[in-house]
Tab-separated table of C-alpha atoms in Angstrom:
chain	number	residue	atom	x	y	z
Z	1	UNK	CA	0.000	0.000	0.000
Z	2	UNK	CA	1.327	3.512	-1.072
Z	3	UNK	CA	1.230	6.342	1.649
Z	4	UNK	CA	0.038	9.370	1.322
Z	5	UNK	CA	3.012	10.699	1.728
Z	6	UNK	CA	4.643	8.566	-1.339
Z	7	UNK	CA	1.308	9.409	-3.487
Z	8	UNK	CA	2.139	13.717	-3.086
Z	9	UNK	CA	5.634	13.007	-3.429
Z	10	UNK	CA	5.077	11.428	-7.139
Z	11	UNK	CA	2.409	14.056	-7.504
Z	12	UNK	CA	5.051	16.645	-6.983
Z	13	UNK	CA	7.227	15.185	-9.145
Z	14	UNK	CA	4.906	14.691	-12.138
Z	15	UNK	CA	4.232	18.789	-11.781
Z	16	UNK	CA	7.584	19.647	-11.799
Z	17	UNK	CA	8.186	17.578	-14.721
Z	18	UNK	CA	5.189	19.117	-16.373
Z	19	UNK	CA	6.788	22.398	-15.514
Z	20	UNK	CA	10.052	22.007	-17.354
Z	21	UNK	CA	8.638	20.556	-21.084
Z	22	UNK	CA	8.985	22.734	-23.806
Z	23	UNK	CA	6.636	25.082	-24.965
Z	24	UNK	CA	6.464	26.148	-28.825
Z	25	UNK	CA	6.554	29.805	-29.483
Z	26	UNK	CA	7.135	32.283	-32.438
Z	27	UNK	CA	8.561	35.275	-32.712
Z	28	UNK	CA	8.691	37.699	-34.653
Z	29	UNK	CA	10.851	40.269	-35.919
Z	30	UNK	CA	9.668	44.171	-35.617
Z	31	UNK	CA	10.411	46.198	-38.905
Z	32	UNK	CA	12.646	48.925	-37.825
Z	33	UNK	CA	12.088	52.473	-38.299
Z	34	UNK	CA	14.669	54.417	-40.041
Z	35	UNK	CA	16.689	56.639	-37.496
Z	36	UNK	CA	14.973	60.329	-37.547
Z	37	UNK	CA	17.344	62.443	-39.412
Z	38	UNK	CA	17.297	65.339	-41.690
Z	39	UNK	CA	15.773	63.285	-44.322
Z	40	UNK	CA	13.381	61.093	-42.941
Z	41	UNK	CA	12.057	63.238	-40.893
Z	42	UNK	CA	12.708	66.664	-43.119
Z	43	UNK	CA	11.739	70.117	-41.256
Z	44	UNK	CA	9.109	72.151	-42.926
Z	45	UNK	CA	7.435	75.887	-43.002
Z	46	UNK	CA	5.036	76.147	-40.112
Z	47	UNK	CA	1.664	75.243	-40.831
Z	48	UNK	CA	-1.343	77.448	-40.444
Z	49	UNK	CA	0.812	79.713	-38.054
Z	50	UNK	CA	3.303	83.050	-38.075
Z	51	UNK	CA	6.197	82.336	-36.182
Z	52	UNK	CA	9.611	82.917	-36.358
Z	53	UNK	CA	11.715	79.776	-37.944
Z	54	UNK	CA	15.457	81.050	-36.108
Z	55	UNK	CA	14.573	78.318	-33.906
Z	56	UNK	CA	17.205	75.047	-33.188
Z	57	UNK	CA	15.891	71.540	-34.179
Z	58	UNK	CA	16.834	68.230	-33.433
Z	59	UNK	CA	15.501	64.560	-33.189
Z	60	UNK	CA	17.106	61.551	-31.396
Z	61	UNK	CA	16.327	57.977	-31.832
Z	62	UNK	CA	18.264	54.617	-31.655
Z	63	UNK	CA	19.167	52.256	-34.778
Z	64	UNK	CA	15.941	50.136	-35.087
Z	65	UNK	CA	13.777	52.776	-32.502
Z	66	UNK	CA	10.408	52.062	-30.974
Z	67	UNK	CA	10.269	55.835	-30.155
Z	68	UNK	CA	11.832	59.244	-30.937
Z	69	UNK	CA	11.711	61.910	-29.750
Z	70	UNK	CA	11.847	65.821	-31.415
Z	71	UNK	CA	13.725	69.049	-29.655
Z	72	UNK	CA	13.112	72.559	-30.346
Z	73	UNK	CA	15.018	74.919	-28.822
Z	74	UNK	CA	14.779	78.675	-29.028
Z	75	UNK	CA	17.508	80.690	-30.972
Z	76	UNK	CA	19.821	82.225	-28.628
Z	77	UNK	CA	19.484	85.516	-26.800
Z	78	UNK	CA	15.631	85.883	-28.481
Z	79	UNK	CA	13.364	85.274	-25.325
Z	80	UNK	CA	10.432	83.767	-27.432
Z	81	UNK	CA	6.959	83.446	-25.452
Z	82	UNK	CA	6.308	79.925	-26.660
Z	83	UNK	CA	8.295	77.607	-28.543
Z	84	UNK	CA	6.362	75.427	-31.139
Z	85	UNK	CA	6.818	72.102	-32.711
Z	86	UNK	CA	3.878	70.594	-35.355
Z	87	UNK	CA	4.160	67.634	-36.128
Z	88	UNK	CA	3.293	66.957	-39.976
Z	89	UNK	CA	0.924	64.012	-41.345
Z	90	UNK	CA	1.086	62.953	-44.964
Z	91	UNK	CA	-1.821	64.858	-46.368
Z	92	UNK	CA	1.019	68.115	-45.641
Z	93	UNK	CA	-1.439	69.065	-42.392
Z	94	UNK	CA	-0.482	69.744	-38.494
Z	95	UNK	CA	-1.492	66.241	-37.186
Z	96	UNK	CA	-0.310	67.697	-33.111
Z	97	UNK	CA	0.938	70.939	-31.790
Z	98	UNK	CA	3.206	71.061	-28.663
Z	99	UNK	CA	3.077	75.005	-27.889
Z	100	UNK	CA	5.442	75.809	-24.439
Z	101	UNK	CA	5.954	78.512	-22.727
Z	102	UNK	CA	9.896	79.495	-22.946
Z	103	UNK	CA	12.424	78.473	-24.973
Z	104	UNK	CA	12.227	74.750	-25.286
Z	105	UNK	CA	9.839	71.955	-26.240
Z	106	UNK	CA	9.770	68.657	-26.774
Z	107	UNK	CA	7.310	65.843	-28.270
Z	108	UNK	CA	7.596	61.806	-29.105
Z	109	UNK	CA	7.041	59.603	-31.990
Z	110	UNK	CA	6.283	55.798	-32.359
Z	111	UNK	CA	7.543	53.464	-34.538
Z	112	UNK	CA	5.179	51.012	-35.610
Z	113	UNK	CA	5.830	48.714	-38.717
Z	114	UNK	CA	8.391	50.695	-40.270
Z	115	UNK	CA	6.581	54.391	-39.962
Z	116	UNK	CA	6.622	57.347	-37.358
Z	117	UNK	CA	3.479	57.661	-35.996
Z	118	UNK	CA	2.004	60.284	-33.456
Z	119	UNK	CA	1.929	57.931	-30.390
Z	120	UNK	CA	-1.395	55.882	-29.295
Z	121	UNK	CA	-2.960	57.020	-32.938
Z	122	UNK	CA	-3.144	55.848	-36.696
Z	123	UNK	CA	-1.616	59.262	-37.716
Z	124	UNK	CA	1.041	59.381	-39.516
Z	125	UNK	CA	3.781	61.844	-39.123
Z	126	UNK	CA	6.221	62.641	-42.607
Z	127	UNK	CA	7.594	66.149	-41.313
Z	128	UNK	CA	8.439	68.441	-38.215
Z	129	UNK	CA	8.343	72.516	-37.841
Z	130	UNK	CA	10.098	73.674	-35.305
Z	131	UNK	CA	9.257	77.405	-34.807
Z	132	UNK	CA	9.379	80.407	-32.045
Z	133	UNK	CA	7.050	83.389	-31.181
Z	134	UNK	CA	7.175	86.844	-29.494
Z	135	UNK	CA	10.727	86.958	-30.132
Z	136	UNK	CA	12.748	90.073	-27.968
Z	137	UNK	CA	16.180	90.515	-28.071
Z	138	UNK	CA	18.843	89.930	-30.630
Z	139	UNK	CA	19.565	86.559	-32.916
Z	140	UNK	CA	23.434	87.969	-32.908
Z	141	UNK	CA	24.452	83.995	-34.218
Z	142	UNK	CA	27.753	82.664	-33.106
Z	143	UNK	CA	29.920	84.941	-35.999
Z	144	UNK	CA	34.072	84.603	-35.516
C-alpha cells in the first residue's frame, strides 16, 4: 500500500516535470524604423501659423527605434513666449501641436511597422516645424 506521503511526493514530481517541457513559441521580428534624421524626418514651413523659424531643431532615436523623440530649442538671446513644434501628417497638415511657454519643447514619436506615428494614434507623421514666437532681443548667431 502507497502512503500518502509517497502518493504527493510522485504528484510533486509529475508537476515539476510538467513544468520544465517545452513550450512552442514564435517570434517575430519588428520592422525597424529608419533613425529620424534630416531626411526622414525633413523640417518644414510652419503650418497654419506666423512664427519665427530662427529656432534650433533636433531629433534623437536609436538604430531600429520604438520611439523618438523631437527638440526645439529657441535661438539664442531671443526670449520667445512659446516655442512650437507641429508635427506633420502625410496629407502636408499639423497632425499635433506642442506650444510651451519658454524656450524649449519637446514631443515623441512611435515606430510602428516601419513608420513614425504620433503615439497611441493611426496618424502618420512625414515632417516636423520647429518654430518660435514673441521673439525680444537679438539673434546675434555665433559669428568669428
Amino acid at each position: 500500500m502507497i502512503s500518502s506521503l509517497a502518493k504527493c511526493v510522485v504528484l510533486v514530481s509529475s508537476i515539476i516535470a510538467v513544468g520544465q517541457a517545452c513550450i512552442a513559441t514564435t517570434t517575430t521580428t519588428p520592422v525597424c524604423c529608419s533613425v529620424l534624421s534630416t531626411s526622414t524626418l525633413t523640417r518644414v514651413p510652419p503650418v497654419g501659423i506666423t512664427s519665427e523659424q530662427c529656432s534650433v531643431l533636433r531629433r534623437i532615436s536609436s538604430v531600429c527605434p520604438t520611439t523618438g523623440t523631437v527638440l526645439c530649442d529657441a535661438a539664442a538671446d531671443t526670449n520667445p513666449s512659446n516655442v512650437i513644434i507641429q508635427l506633420i501628417g502625410t496629407a502636408g497638415t499639423s497632425v499635433k501641436e506642442v506650444s510651451v511657454a519658454g524656450d524649449s519643447a519637446a514631443t515623441t514619436l512611435q515606430c510602428v511597422n516601419g513608420l513614425w506615428y504620433v503615439p497611441g494614434t493611426s496618424t502618420q507623421v512625414k515632417s516636423v516645424t520647429c518654430s518660435q514666437t514673441g521673439s525680444t532681443g537679438t539673434d546675434e548667431g555665433n559669428f568669428p
